[in-house]
mmCIF file of C-alpha atoms in Angstrom:
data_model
loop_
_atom_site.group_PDB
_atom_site.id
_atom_site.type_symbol
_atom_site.label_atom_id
_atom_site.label_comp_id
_atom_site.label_asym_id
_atom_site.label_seq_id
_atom_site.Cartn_x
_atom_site.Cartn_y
_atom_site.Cartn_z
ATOM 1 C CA UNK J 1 -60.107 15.999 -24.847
ATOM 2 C CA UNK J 2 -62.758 16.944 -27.115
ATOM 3 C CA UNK J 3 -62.636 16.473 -31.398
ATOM 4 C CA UNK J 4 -64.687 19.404 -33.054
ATOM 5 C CA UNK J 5 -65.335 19.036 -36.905
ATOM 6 C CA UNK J 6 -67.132 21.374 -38.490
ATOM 7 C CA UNK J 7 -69.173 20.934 -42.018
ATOM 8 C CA UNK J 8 -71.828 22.312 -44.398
ATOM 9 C CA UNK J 9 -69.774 25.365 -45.277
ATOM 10 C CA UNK J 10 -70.125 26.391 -49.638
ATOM 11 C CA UNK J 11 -70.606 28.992 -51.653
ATOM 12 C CA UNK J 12 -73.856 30.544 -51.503
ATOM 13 C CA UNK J 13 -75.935 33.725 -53.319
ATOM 14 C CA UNK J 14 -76.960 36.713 -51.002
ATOM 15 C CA UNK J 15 -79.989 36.012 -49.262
ATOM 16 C CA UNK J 16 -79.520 31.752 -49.261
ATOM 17 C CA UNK J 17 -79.453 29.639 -46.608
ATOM 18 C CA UNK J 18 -76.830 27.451 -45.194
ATOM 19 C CA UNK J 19 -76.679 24.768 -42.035
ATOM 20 C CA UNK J 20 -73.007 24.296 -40.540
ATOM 21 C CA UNK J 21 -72.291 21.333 -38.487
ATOM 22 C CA UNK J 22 -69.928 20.635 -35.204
ATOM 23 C CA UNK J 23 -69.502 17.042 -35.098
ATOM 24 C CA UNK J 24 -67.466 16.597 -31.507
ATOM 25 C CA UNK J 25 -66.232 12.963 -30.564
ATOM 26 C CA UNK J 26 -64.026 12.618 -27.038
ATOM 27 C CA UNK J 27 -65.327 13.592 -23.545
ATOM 28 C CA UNK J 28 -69.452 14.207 -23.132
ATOM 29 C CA UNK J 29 -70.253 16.649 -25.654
ATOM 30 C CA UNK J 30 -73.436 17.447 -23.804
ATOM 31 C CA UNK J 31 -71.422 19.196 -20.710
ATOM 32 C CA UNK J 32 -69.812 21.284 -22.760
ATOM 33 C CA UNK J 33 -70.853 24.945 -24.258
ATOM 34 C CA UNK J 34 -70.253 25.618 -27.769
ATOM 35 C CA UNK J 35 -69.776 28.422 -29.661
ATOM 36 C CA UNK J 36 -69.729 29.819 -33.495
ATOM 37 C CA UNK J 37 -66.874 31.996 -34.254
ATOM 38 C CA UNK J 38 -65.702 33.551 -37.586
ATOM 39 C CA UNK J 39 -62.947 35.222 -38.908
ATOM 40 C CA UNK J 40 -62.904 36.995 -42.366
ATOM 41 C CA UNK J 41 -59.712 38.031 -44.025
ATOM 42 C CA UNK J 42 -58.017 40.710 -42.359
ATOM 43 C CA UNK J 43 -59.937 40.771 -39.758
ATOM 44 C CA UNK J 44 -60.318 39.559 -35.819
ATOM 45 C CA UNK J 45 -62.045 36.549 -34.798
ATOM 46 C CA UNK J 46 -65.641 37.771 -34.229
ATOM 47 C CA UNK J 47 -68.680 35.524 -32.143
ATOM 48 C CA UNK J 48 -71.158 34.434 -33.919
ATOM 49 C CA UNK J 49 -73.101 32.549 -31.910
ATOM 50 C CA UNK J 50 -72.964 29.865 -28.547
ATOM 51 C CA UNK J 51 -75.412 27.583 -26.726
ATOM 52 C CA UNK J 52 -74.908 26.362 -23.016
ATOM 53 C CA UNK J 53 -74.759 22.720 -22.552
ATOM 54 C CA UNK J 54 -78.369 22.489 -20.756
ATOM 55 C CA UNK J 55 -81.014 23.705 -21.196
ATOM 56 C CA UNK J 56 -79.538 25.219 -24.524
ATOM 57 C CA UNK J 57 -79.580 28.826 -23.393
ATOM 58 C CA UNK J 58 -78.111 30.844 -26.562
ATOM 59 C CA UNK J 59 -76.779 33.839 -27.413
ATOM 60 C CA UNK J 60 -75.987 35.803 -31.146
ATOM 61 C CA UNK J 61 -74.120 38.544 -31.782
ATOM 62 C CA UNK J 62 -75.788 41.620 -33.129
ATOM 63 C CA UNK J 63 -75.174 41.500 -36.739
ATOM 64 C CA UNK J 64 -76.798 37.808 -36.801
ATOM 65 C CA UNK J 65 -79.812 37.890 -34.514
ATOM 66 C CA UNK J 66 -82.736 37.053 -36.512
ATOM 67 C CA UNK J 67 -80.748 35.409 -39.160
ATOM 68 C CA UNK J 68 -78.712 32.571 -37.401
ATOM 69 C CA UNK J 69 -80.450 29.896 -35.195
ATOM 70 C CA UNK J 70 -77.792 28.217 -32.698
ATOM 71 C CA UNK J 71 -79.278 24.082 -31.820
ATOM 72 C CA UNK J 72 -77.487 21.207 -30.625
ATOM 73 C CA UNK J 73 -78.335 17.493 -30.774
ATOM 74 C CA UNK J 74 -76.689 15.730 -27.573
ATOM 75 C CA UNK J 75 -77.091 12.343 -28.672
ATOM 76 C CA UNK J 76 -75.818 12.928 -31.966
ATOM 77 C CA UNK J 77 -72.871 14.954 -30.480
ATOM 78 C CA UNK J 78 -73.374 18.112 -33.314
ATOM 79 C CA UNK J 79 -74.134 21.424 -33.058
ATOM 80 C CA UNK J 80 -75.867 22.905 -35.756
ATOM 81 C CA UNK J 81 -75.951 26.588 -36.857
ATOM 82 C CA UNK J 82 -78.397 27.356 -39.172
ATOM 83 C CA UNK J 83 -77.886 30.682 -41.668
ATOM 84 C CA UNK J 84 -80.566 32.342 -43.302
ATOM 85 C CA UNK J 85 -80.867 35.093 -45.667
ATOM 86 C CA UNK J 86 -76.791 35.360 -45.762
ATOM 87 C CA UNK J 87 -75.107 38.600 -46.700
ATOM 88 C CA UNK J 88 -71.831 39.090 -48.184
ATOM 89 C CA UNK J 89 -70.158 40.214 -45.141
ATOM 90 C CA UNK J 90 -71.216 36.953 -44.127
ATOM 91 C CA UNK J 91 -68.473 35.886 -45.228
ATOM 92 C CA UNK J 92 -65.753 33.712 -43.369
ATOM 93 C CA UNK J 93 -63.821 30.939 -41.754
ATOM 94 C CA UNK J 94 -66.601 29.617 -39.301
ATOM 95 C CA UNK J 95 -65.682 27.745 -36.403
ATOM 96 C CA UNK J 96 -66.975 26.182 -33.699
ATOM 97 C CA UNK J 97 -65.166 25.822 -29.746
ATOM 98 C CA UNK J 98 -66.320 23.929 -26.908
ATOM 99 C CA UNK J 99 -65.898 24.994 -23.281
ATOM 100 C CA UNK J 100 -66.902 25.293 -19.678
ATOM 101 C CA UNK J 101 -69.905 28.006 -20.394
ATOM 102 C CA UNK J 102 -71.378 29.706 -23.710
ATOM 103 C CA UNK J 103 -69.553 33.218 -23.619
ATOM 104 C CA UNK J 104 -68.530 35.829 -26.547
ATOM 105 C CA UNK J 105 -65.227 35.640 -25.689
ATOM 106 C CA UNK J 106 -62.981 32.984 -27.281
ATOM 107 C CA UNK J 107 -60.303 32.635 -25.130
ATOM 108 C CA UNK J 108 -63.096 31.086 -22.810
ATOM 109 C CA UNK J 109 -63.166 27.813 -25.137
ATOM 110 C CA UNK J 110 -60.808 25.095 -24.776
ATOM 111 C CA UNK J 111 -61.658 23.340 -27.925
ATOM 112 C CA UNK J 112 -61.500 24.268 -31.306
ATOM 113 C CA UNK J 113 -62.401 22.624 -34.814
ATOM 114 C CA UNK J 114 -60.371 23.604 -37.920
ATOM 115 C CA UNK J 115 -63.032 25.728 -39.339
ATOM 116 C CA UNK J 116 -65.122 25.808 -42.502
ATOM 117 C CA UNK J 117 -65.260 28.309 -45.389
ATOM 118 C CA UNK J 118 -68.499 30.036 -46.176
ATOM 119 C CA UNK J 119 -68.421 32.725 -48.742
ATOM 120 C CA UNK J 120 -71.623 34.787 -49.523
ATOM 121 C CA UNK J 121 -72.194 35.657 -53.391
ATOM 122 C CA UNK J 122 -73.485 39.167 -54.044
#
């Protein structure tokens, strides 16, 4: 079993920056993919962003490429995703999952953290 706890999520103007955090206790973090999801209201779960357990290969979606930086820290078992120059439609339930590899799809992830609210200020 894996524990995923995410944290750093606010309120924030358009165009600030904000670092979310996946704090995972349990089995070796480091084997384990992890990936960003969000979900705004009314809408489906979307990727954000994932990183593969070694050597940290990552992938963003579209709409966040350029803007979001993916990083983990093994021996501090966190993941960090880092969110610059946020946007409105930014906004969202952000969560992070754990799993065998770093895909866009999150049925792939076995482990999930409760999520954290970000909402973007226009």
């Amino acid at each position: 079993q894996v524990q995923l706890v995410e944290s750093g999520g606010g309120l924030v103007q358009a165009g600030g920056s904000l670092r979310l955090s996946c704090a995972a206790s349990g089995r070796t973090f480091s084997n384990y993919a992890v990936g960003w999801f969000r979900q705004a209201p009314g809408k489906e779960r979307e990727f954000v962003a994932a990183i593969s357990w070694s050597p940290g290969i990552t992938a963003y979606a579209d709409s966040v490429k350029g803007r979001f930086t993916i990083s983990r820290d093994n021996a501090k078992n966190t993941v960090y995703l880092q969110m610059n120059s946020l946007k409105p439609e930014d906004t969202a339930v952000y969560s992070c999952a754990a799993g065998q590899t770093a895909r866009r799809i999150a049925t792939m992830y076995d482990y999930w953290g409760q999520g954290t609210q970000v909402t973007v200020s226009s």
